[in-house]
PDB file of C-alpha atoms in Angstrom:
ATOM      1  CA  UNK A 245       6.097  -0.549  15.130  1.00 48.00           C
ATOM      2  CA  UNK A 246       8.020   0.014  18.295  1.00 46.00           C
ATOM      3  CA  UNK A 247       6.315   0.328  21.647  1.00 47.00           C
ATOM      4  CA  UNK A 248       8.876   2.838  22.882  1.00 55.00           C
ATOM      5  CA  UNK A 249       7.433   6.231  23.785  1.00 56.00           C
ATOM      6  CA  UNK A 250       7.741   8.943  21.195  1.00 65.00           C
ATOM      7  CA  UNK A 251       7.280  12.606  22.069  1.00 59.00           C
ATOM      8  CA  UNK A 252       4.604  14.435  20.091  1.00 63.00           C
ATOM      9  CA  UNK A 253       6.075  15.873  16.950  1.00 70.00           C
ATOM     10  CA  UNK A 254       3.645  18.259  15.245  1.00 71.00           C
ATOM     11  CA  UNK A 255       3.840  18.849  11.496  1.00 72.00           C
ATOM     12  CA  UNK A 256       5.889  21.764  10.240  1.00 74.00           C
ATOM     13  CA  UNK A 257       5.537  24.112   7.340  1.00 74.00           C
ATOM     14  CA  UNK A 258       8.146  24.558   4.630  1.00 68.00           C
ATOM     15  CA  UNK A 259      10.206  26.806   6.941  1.00 69.00           C
ATOM     16  CA  UNK A 260      10.283  24.294   9.771  1.00 70.00           C
ATOM     17  CA  UNK A 261       7.691  26.134  11.863  1.00 68.00           C
ATOM     18  CA  UNK A 262       5.336  23.931  13.833  1.00 69.00           C
ATOM     19  CA  UNK A 263       1.725  24.165  12.758  1.00 69.00           C
ATOM     20  CA  UNK A 264      -1.347  24.389  15.014  1.00 66.00           C
ATOM     21  CA  UNK A 265      -2.771  21.136  16.326  1.00 69.00           C
ATOM     22  CA  UNK A 266      -6.341  21.928  15.319  1.00 78.00           C
ATOM     23  CA  UNK A 267      -5.854  20.969  11.682  1.00 85.00           C
ATOM     24  CA  UNK A 268      -8.832  19.093  10.204  1.00 93.00           C
ATOM     25  CA  UNK A 269      -8.406  15.311  10.270  1.00 96.00           C
ATOM     26  CA  UNK A 270      -6.864  13.203   7.552  1.00 97.00           C
ATOM     27  CA  UNK A 271      -9.690  11.120   6.100  1.00 98.00           C
ATOM     28  CA  UNK A 272      -8.812   7.456   5.540  1.00 98.00           C
ATOM     29  CA  UNK A 273     -11.053   5.023   3.662  1.00 98.00           C
ATOM     30  CA  UNK A 274     -10.638   1.261   4.263  1.00 98.00           C
ATOM     31  CA  UNK A 275     -12.525  -0.776   1.647  1.00 98.00           C
ATOM     32  CA  UNK A 276     -14.031  -4.232   2.278  1.00 97.00           C
ATOM     33  CA  UNK A 277     -12.389  -4.962   5.665  1.00 96.00           C
ATOM     34  CA  UNK A 278     -14.872  -7.819   6.172  1.00 95.00           C
ATOM     35  CA  UNK A 279     -13.822  -9.553   2.913  1.00 95.00           C
ATOM     36  CA  UNK A 280     -10.268  -8.427   2.147  1.00 94.00           C
ATOM     37  CA  UNK A 281      -8.137  -8.506   5.268  1.00 90.00           C
ATOM     38  CA  UNK A 282      -5.581 -11.325   5.609  1.00 89.00           C
ATOM     39  CA  UNK A 283      -2.044 -11.740   6.995  1.00 87.00           C
ATOM     40  CA  UNK A 284      -2.399  -8.711   9.230  1.00 87.00           C
ATOM     41  CA  UNK A 285      -3.323  -6.263   6.468  1.00 92.00           C
ATOM     42  CA  UNK A 286      -5.379  -4.219   8.965  1.00 94.00           C
ATOM     43  CA  UNK A 287      -2.054  -3.418  10.613  1.00 95.00           C
ATOM     44  CA  UNK A 288      -1.373  -1.046   7.720  1.00 97.00           C
ATOM     45  CA  UNK A 289      -4.320   1.076   8.832  1.00 97.00           C
ATOM     46  CA  UNK A 290      -3.137   0.981  12.452  1.00 97.00           C
ATOM     47  CA  UNK A 291       0.357   2.086  11.409  1.00 97.00           C
ATOM     48  CA  UNK A 292      -0.909   5.043   9.399  1.00 98.00           C
ATOM     49  CA  UNK A 293      -3.236   6.264  12.150  1.00 97.00           C
ATOM     50  CA  UNK A 294      -0.532   5.932  14.816  1.00 96.00           C
ATOM     51  CA  UNK A 295       2.181   7.607  12.767  1.00 96.00           C
ATOM     52  CA  UNK A 296      -0.200  10.514  12.079  1.00 95.00           C
ATOM     53  CA  UNK A 297      -1.062  10.706  15.802  1.00 93.00           C
ATOM     54  CA  UNK A 298       2.610  10.892  16.764  1.00 92.00           C
ATOM     55  CA  UNK A 299       2.780  14.019  14.586  1.00 91.00           C
ATOM     56  CA  UNK A 300      -0.292  15.512  16.238  1.00 89.00           C
ATOM     57  CA  UNK A 301      -2.409  14.906  13.157  1.00 92.00           C
ATOM     58  CA  UNK A 302      -5.960  13.680  13.787  1.00 93.00           C
ATOM     59  CA  UNK A 303      -7.498  11.048  11.527  1.00 97.00           C
ATOM     60  CA  UNK A 304     -10.929   9.694  10.763  1.00 98.00           C
ATOM     61  CA  UNK A 305     -11.393   6.172   9.426  1.00 98.00           C
ATOM     62  CA  UNK A 306     -14.355   5.110   7.295  1.00 98.00           C
ATOM     63  CA  UNK A 307     -14.883   1.445   6.511  1.00 98.00           C
ATOM     64  CA  UNK A 308     -17.047   0.622   3.508  1.00 98.00           C
ATOM     65  CA  UNK A 309     -18.064  -2.803   2.227  1.00 97.00           C
ATOM     66  CA  UNK A 310     -20.308  -4.249  -0.465  1.00 97.00           C
ATOM     67  CA  UNK A 311     -23.466  -2.198  -0.931  1.00 97.00           C
ATOM     68  CA  UNK A 312     -22.236   0.808   1.060  1.00 96.00           C
ATOM     69  CA  UNK A 313     -22.200   3.901  -1.143  1.00 95.00           C
ATOM     70  CA  UNK A 314     -18.998   5.878  -0.772  1.00 97.00           C
ATOM     71  CA  UNK A 315     -17.327   8.644  -2.740  1.00 98.00           C
ATOM     72  CA  UNK A 316     -13.563   8.111  -2.670  1.00 98.00           C
ATOM     73  CA  UNK A 317     -12.920  11.689  -3.786  1.00 98.00           C
ATOM     74  CA  UNK A 318     -13.912  12.814  -0.273  1.00 98.00           C
ATOM     75  CA  UNK A 319     -10.939  10.992   1.270  1.00 98.00           C
ATOM     76  CA  UNK A 320      -7.211  11.632   1.574  1.00 98.00           C
ATOM     77  CA  UNK A 321      -5.938   8.040   1.621  1.00 98.00           C
ATOM     78  CA  UNK A 322      -7.527   4.736   0.565  1.00 98.00           C
ATOM     79  CA  UNK A 323      -6.635   1.188   1.616  1.00 98.00           C
ATOM     80  CA  UNK A 324      -7.817  -2.064   0.077  1.00 97.00           C
ATOM     81  CA  UNK A 325      -6.280  -5.325   1.242  1.00 95.00           C
ATOM     82  CA  UNK A 326      -6.027  -8.946   0.143  1.00 93.00           C
ATOM     83  CA  UNK A 327      -8.205 -12.027   0.378  1.00 91.00           C
ATOM     84  CA  UNK A 328      -9.062 -15.389  -1.120  1.00 90.00           C
ATOM     85  CA  UNK A 329     -10.614 -15.793  -4.597  1.00 92.00           C
ATOM     86  CA  UNK A 330     -14.101 -16.185  -3.099  1.00 92.00           C
ATOM     87  CA  UNK A 331     -13.715 -12.916  -1.236  1.00 95.00           C
ATOM     88  CA  UNK A 332     -12.511 -11.182  -4.379  1.00 94.00           C
ATOM     89  CA  UNK A 333     -15.502 -12.487  -6.311  1.00 95.00           C
ATOM     90  CA  UNK A 334     -17.797 -11.180  -3.576  1.00 96.00           C
ATOM     91  CA  UNK A 335     -16.514  -7.620  -3.927  1.00 97.00           C
ATOM     92  CA  UNK A 336     -15.386  -7.422  -7.576  1.00 97.00           C
ATOM     93  CA  UNK A 337     -18.581  -6.090  -9.130  1.00 97.00           C
ATOM     94  CA  UNK A 338     -19.213  -3.631  -6.303  1.00 98.00           C
ATOM     95  CA  UNK A 339     -15.606  -2.452  -6.546  1.00 98.00           C
ATOM     96  CA  UNK A 340     -15.755  -1.882 -10.287  1.00 97.00           C
ATOM     97  CA  UNK A 341     -19.226  -0.418 -10.582  1.00 97.00           C
ATOM     98  CA  UNK A 342     -19.823   1.353  -7.265  1.00 97.00           C
ATOM     99  CA  UNK A 343     -16.505   2.316  -5.652  1.00 98.00           C
ATOM    100  CA  UNK A 344     -14.338   2.279  -8.779  1.00 97.00           C
ATOM    101  CA  UNK A 345     -15.378   5.427 -10.664  1.00 98.00           C
ATOM    102  CA  UNK A 346     -14.799   7.767  -7.733  1.00 98.00           C
ATOM    103  CA  UNK A 347     -11.599   5.909  -6.792  1.00 98.00           C
ATOM    104  CA  UNK A 348     -10.211   6.457 -10.282  1.00 98.00           C
ATOM    105  CA  UNK A 349     -11.137  10.131 -10.046  1.00 98.00           C
ATOM    106  CA  UNK A 350      -9.441  10.411  -6.650  1.00 98.00           C
ATOM    107  CA  UNK A 351      -6.227   8.770  -7.877  1.00 98.00           C
ATOM    108  CA  UNK A 352      -6.094  11.075 -10.898  1.00 98.00           C
ATOM    109  CA  UNK A 353      -6.320  13.983  -8.425  1.00 98.00           C
ATOM    110  CA  UNK A 354      -3.372  12.667  -6.407  1.00 97.00           C
ATOM    111  CA  UNK A 355      -5.049  10.589  -3.698  1.00 98.00           C
ATOM    112  CA  UNK A 356      -2.657   7.930  -2.327  1.00 98.00           C
ATOM    113  CA  UNK A 357      -3.895   4.346  -2.422  1.00 98.00           C
ATOM    114  CA  UNK A 358      -2.367   1.166  -1.015  1.00 98.00           C
ATOM    115  CA  UNK A 359      -3.798  -2.013  -2.577  1.00 98.00           C
ATOM    116  CA  UNK A 360      -2.521  -5.374  -1.348  1.00 97.00           C
ATOM    117  CA  UNK A 361      -2.638  -8.714  -3.235  1.00 97.00           C
ATOM    118  CA  UNK A 362      -6.315  -9.308  -4.126  1.00 96.00           C
ATOM    119  CA  UNK A 363      -6.995  -5.581  -3.973  1.00 97.00           C
ATOM    120  CA  UNK A 364      -3.979  -4.987  -6.212  1.00 98.00           C
ATOM    121  CA  UNK A 365      -5.243  -7.541  -8.745  1.00 98.00           C
ATOM    122  CA  UNK A 366      -8.627  -5.794  -8.918  1.00 98.00           C
ATOM    123  CA  UNK A 367      -6.873  -2.493  -9.669  1.00 98.00           C
ATOM    124  CA  UNK A 368      -5.598  -3.981 -12.937  1.00 98.00           C
ATOM    125  CA  UNK A 369      -7.561  -4.944 -16.048  1.00 98.00           C
ATOM    126  CA  UNK A 370      -8.721  -8.369 -14.856  1.00 98.00           C
ATOM    127  CA  UNK A 371      -7.992 -11.387 -12.687  1.00 97.00           C
ATOM    128  CA  UNK A 372      -8.643 -14.837 -14.173  1.00 97.00           C
ATOM    129  CA  UNK A 373      -8.898 -17.636 -11.611  1.00 94.00           C
ATOM    130  CA  UNK A 374      -7.702 -21.228 -12.052  1.00 93.00           C
ATOM    131  CA  UNK A 375     -11.312 -22.197 -12.842  1.00 93.00           C
ATOM    132  CA  UNK A 376     -11.447 -19.646 -15.652  1.00 93.00           C
ATOM    133  CA  UNK A 377     -13.642 -17.116 -13.875  1.00 93.00           C
ATOM    134  CA  UNK A 378     -12.648 -13.649 -14.957  1.00 96.00           C
ATOM    135  CA  UNK A 379     -13.129 -10.690 -12.640  1.00 97.00           C
ATOM    136  CA  UNK A 380     -12.886  -7.354 -14.383  1.00 97.00           C
ATOM    137  CA  UNK A 381     -10.858  -4.705 -12.595  1.00 97.00           C
ATOM    138  CA  UNK A 382     -10.608  -0.933 -12.630  1.00 98.00           C
ATOM    139  CA  UNK A 383      -7.767  -0.758 -15.145  1.00 98.00           C
ATOM    140  CA  UNK A 384      -5.970   1.840 -13.022  1.00 97.00           C
ATOM    141  CA  UNK A 385      -2.824  -0.225 -13.418  1.00 98.00           C
ATOM    142  CA  UNK A 386      -1.912  -1.405 -16.919  1.00 98.00           C
ATOM    143  CA  UNK A 387      -1.656  -4.949 -15.605  1.00 98.00           C
ATOM    144  CA  UNK A 388      -3.535  -8.236 -15.599  1.00 98.00           C
ATOM    145  CA  UNK A 389      -3.419 -11.369 -13.491  1.00 98.00           C
ATOM    146  CA  UNK A 390      -3.917 -15.057 -14.246  1.00 98.00           C
ATOM    147  CA  UNK A 391      -3.826 -17.859 -11.710  1.00 96.00           C
ATOM    148  CA  UNK A 392      -0.859 -20.200 -11.933  1.00 94.00           C
ATOM    149  CA  UNK A 393      -0.437 -23.799 -10.845  1.00 90.00           C
ATOM    150  CA  UNK A 394       1.908 -23.130  -7.935  1.00 91.00           C
ATOM    151  CA  UNK A 395       1.537 -20.801  -5.005  1.00 94.00           C
ATOM    152  CA  UNK A 396       4.296 -18.304  -4.433  1.00 96.00           C
ATOM    153  CA  UNK A 397       4.823 -18.134  -0.689  1.00 96.00           C
ATOM    154  CA  UNK A 398       7.506 -16.652   1.500  1.00 96.00           C
ATOM    155  CA  UNK A 399       9.355 -13.571   2.570  1.00 96.00           C
ATOM    156  CA  UNK A 400      10.152 -10.877   0.033  1.00 96.00           C
ATOM    157  CA  UNK A 401      12.780  -8.158  -0.303  1.00 97.00           C
ATOM    158  CA  UNK A 402      12.231  -5.415  -2.854  1.00 97.00           C
ATOM    159  CA  UNK A 403      14.173  -2.354  -3.972  1.00 97.00           C
ATOM    160  CA  UNK A 404      11.327   0.132  -4.421  1.00 97.00           C
ATOM    161  CA  UNK A 405      11.243   3.354  -6.401  1.00 94.00           C
ATOM    162  CA  UNK A 406       9.356   6.169  -4.673  1.00 93.00           C
ATOM    163  CA  UNK A 407      10.373   9.340  -6.434  1.00 87.00           C
ATOM    164  CA  UNK A 408      13.926  10.115  -5.310  1.00 88.00           C
ATOM    165  CA  UNK A 409      13.811   7.474  -2.598  1.00 91.00           C
ATOM    166  CA  UNK A 410      14.947   3.866  -3.207  1.00 95.00           C
ATOM    167  CA  UNK A 411      13.966   2.108   0.022  1.00 95.00           C
ATOM    168  CA  UNK A 412      14.471  -1.594   0.610  1.00 95.00           C
ATOM    169  CA  UNK A 413      11.117  -3.101   1.540  1.00 97.00           C
ATOM    170  CA  UNK A 414      10.415  -6.378   3.287  1.00 97.00           C
ATOM    171  CA  UNK A 415       7.156  -8.282   3.360  1.00 96.00           C
ATOM    172  CA  UNK A 416       5.451 -11.630   3.028  1.00 96.00           C
ATOM    173  CA  UNK A 417       3.703 -12.962  -0.077  1.00 96.00           C
ATOM    174  CA  UNK A 418       1.231 -15.799  -0.622  1.00 96.00           C
ATOM    175  CA  UNK A 419      -0.468 -15.861  -4.007  1.00 96.00           C
ATOM    176  CA  UNK A 420      -1.002 -18.022  -7.060  1.00 95.00           C
ATOM    177  CA  UNK A 421      -1.809 -15.095  -9.340  1.00 96.00           C
ATOM    178  CA  UNK A 422       0.776 -14.169 -11.948  1.00 98.00           C
ATOM    179  CA  UNK A 423       0.571 -10.459 -12.663  1.00 98.00           C
ATOM    180  CA  UNK A 424       1.908  -9.126 -15.940  1.00 98.00           C
ATOM    181  CA  UNK A 425       2.630  -5.433 -16.340  1.00 98.00           C
ATOM    182  CA  UNK A 426       1.700  -3.747 -19.613  1.00 97.00           C
ATOM    183  CA  UNK A 427       3.816  -1.246 -21.498  1.00 96.00           C
ATOM    184  CA  UNK A 428       2.303   1.694 -19.604  1.00 95.00           C
ATOM    185  CA  UNK A 429       2.804   0.193 -16.155  1.00 95.00           C
ATOM    186  CA  UNK A 430       5.596   1.037 -13.753  1.00 97.00           C
ATOM    187  CA  UNK A 431       6.557  -1.526 -11.092  1.00 98.00           C
ATOM    188  CA  UNK A 432       6.749  -0.591  -7.446  1.00 98.00           C
ATOM    189  CA  UNK A 433      10.236  -2.064  -7.448  1.00 98.00           C
ATOM    190  CA  UNK A 434      12.599  -4.911  -8.315  1.00 97.00           C
ATOM    191  CA  UNK A 435      12.613  -8.211  -6.480  1.00 97.00           C
ATOM    192  CA  UNK A 436      15.806  -9.016  -4.578  1.00 97.00           C
ATOM    193  CA  UNK A 437      14.404 -12.054  -2.818  1.00 97.00           C
ATOM    194  CA  UNK A 438      11.104 -13.861  -3.407  1.00 97.00           C
ATOM    195  CA  UNK A 439       8.716 -13.978  -6.344  1.00 97.00           C
ATOM    196  CA  UNK A 440       6.989 -10.605  -6.785  1.00 98.00           C
ATOM    197  CA  UNK A 441       4.488 -10.139  -9.592  1.00 98.00           C
ATOM    198  CA  UNK A 442       5.022 -13.462 -11.346  1.00 97.00           C
ATOM    199  CA  UNK A 443       8.259 -15.108 -10.254  1.00 96.00           C
ATOM    200  CA  UNK A 444       9.919 -14.573 -13.628  1.00 96.00           C
ATOM    201  CA  UNK A 445      10.422 -10.954 -14.700  1.00 97.00           C
ATOM    202  CA  UNK A 446      11.837  -9.548 -11.445  1.00 97.00           C
ATOM    203  CA  UNK A 447       9.136  -6.936 -10.957  1.00 98.00           C
ATOM    204  CA  UNK A 448       7.049  -6.381  -7.856  1.00 98.00           C
ATOM    205  CA  UNK A 449       3.831  -4.442  -7.664  1.00 98.00           C
ATOM    206  CA  UNK A 450       2.769  -1.442  -9.675  1.00 98.00           C
ATOM    207  CA  UNK A 451       2.558   2.275  -9.159  1.00 97.00           C
ATOM    208  CA  UNK A 452       0.432   4.912 -10.871  1.00 97.00           C
ATOM    209  CA  UNK A 453       0.569   8.474  -9.562  1.00 97.00           C
ATOM    210  CA  UNK A 454       0.265   7.975  -5.784  1.00 98.00           C
ATOM    211  CA  UNK A 455      -1.488   4.606  -6.052  1.00 98.00           C
ATOM    212  CA  UNK A 456       0.543   1.539  -5.120  1.00 98.00           C
ATOM    213  CA  UNK A 457      -0.330  -2.086  -5.731  1.00 98.00           C
ATOM    214  CA  UNK A 458       1.786  -4.830  -4.198  1.00 98.00           C
ATOM    215  CA  UNK A 459       1.809  -8.473  -3.121  1.00 98.00           C
ATOM    216  CA  UNK A 460       3.558  -7.597   0.145  1.00 97.00           C
ATOM    217  CA  UNK A 461       1.490  -8.485   3.200  1.00 93.00           C
ATOM    218  CA  UNK A 462       3.024  -8.414   6.558  1.00 80.00           C
ATOM    219  CA  UNK A 463       1.698  -6.098   7.787  1.00 89.00           C
ATOM    220  CA  UNK A 464       3.634  -4.095   5.241  1.00 96.00           C
ATOM    221  CA  UNK A 465       3.692  -0.583   6.706  1.00 97.00           C
ATOM    222  CA  UNK A 466       4.830  -1.290  10.305  1.00 95.00           C
ATOM    223  CA  UNK A 467       7.831  -3.087   8.777  1.00 94.00           C
ATOM    224  CA  UNK A 468       8.536  -0.315   6.297  1.00 96.00           C
ATOM    225  CA  UNK A 469       8.114   3.154   7.847  1.00 96.00           C
ATOM    226  CA  UNK A 470       9.565   4.893   4.782  1.00 96.00           C
ATOM    227  CA  UNK A 471       6.681   3.628   2.668  1.00 97.00           C
ATOM    228  CA  UNK A 472       4.164   4.464   5.409  1.00 98.00           C
ATOM    229  CA  UNK A 473       5.406   8.051   5.535  1.00 97.00           C
ATOM    230  CA  UNK A 474       5.455   8.323   1.741  1.00 97.00           C
ATOM    231  CA  UNK A 475       1.741   7.522   1.739  1.00 98.00           C
ATOM    232  CA  UNK A 476       1.062   9.812   4.715  1.00 97.00           C
ATOM    233  CA  UNK A 477       2.936  12.706   3.108  1.00 96.00           C
ATOM    234  CA  UNK A 478       0.860  12.317  -0.054  1.00 97.00           C
ATOM    235  CA  UNK A 479      -2.288  12.364   2.096  1.00 98.00           C
ATOM    236  CA  UNK A 480      -1.059  15.494   3.911  1.00 96.00           C
ATOM    237  CA  UNK A 481      -0.349  17.191   0.570  1.00 95.00           C
ATOM    238  CA  UNK A 482      -3.855  16.348  -0.595  1.00 96.00           C
ATOM    239  CA  UNK A 483      -5.545  17.519   2.596  1.00 96.00           C
ATOM    240  CA  UNK A 484      -3.535  20.599   3.598  1.00 92.00           C
ATOM    241  CA  UNK A 485      -1.537  21.608   0.534  1.00 88.00           C
ATOM    242  CA  UNK A 486       2.093  20.954  -0.299  1.00 81.00           C
ATOM    243  CA  UNK A 487       3.652  23.381   2.189  1.00 83.00           C
ATOM    244  CA  UNK A 488       3.433  21.006   5.159  1.00 87.00           C
ATOM    245  CA  UNK A 489       6.159  18.455   5.867  1.00 89.00           C
ATOM    246  CA  UNK A 490       5.972  15.470   8.199  1.00 91.00           C
ATOM    247  CA  UNK A 491       8.749  15.677  10.787  1.00 88.00           C
ATOM    248  CA  UNK A 492      10.832  12.509  11.142  1.00 90.00           C
ATOM    249  CA  UNK A 493      10.087   9.970  13.870  1.00 93.00           C
ATOM    250  CA  UNK A 494      12.487   7.810  15.826  1.00 94.00           C
ATOM    251  CA  UNK A 495      12.140   4.583  13.813  1.00 95.00           C
ATOM    252  CA  UNK A 496      15.208   2.902  15.278  1.00 95.00           C
ATOM    253  CA  UNK A 497      13.334  -0.221  16.318  1.00 94.00           C
ATOM    254  CA  UNK A 498      11.509  -0.537  12.991  1.00 93.00           C
ATOM    255  CA  UNK A 499      14.702  -0.142  10.981  1.00 92.00           C
ATOM    256  CA  UNK A 500      16.559  -2.654  13.155  1.00 93.00           C
ATOM    257  CA  UNK A 501      13.786  -5.215  12.617  1.00 93.00           C
ATOM    258  CA  UNK A 502      13.725  -4.594   8.877  1.00 93.00           C
ATOM    259  CA  UNK A 503      17.503  -4.808   8.558  1.00 92.00           C
ATOM    260  CA  UNK A 504      17.551  -8.053  10.528  1.00 94.00           C
ATOM    261  CA  UNK A 505      15.124  -9.555   8.012  1.00 94.00           C
ATOM    262  CA  UNK A 506      17.144  -8.211   5.083  1.00 94.00           C
ATOM    263  CA  UNK A 507      20.320  -9.776   6.475  1.00 93.00           C
ATOM    264  CA  UNK A 508      18.477 -13.075   6.830  1.00 94.00           C
ATOM    265  CA  UNK A 509      17.169 -12.956   3.253  1.00 94.00           C
ATOM    266  CA  UNK A 510      20.097 -11.397   1.422  1.00 92.00           C
ATOM    267  CA  UNK A 511      23.078 -12.040   3.657  1.00 86.00           C
ATOM    268  CA  UNK A 512      25.587  -9.333   4.629  1.00 70.00           C
ATOM    269  CA  UNK A 513      27.594  -9.460   1.346  1.00 54.00           C
ATOM    270  CA  UNK A 514      24.495  -9.121  -0.820  1.00 54.00           C
ATOM    271  CA  UNK A 515      22.948  -6.512   1.456  1.00 55.00           C
ATOM    272  CA  UNK A 516      26.050  -4.328   1.106  1.00 50.00           C
ATOM    273  CA  UNK A 517      25.732  -4.501  -2.673  1.00 49.00           C
ATOM    274  CA  UNK A 518      22.096  -3.406  -3.037  1.00 53.00           C
TER     275      UNK A 518
END
């Protein structure tokens, strides 16, 4: 995210008319920040809050960990990040039994969710570790994950599918889990560089309604403002109704940084062809 100053840009209605600044806050839920939070994943929360603030939209952030009762249906956007196997094991039962039912209900009602790496794996049917321990997931994504013998580490470039938009995303992955998508699953996108879900079928991540699972750390959202605003717009729709549009921001610096990484990974000839 650039440090250059950006003038306040309040949200507008469907006719381009600026809306009052006393709108109720967007409610963001960040799950298990003390267990699942590696490779700068908290930066995704910072990006969302700042990009809302630049539009004059207030936010509230609630952090909930193991043993903290929380009803995800009371929120407009949910984040769950990545962590090591031990951290996943520490939260898996609480996630499935305590947070999971209301999270499933929220997603079915259109709530946007961003789940990274370990959080993504727990949104599928199960994750089986290299030792054979199986952690049951929510089953929101028709997907399952099994540990492999080799870690998949490095930068990633992905052609994502977000409705009519086909943004190129960049990120960083570090995982041994091989995720397989079932027949009902839709990937977040296709891998152009890196490994993605399993290093073999060319898919990366999963998407169901407005819930996204991905292996892209990074932080992901500061590098990819189009995805950040896709999530924010879904949160705005949920909170205020679908007549309010987020005005564009000056993302020149972010796009220059992302394009520099894409040129490094894909090279100019390949970049022109994707």
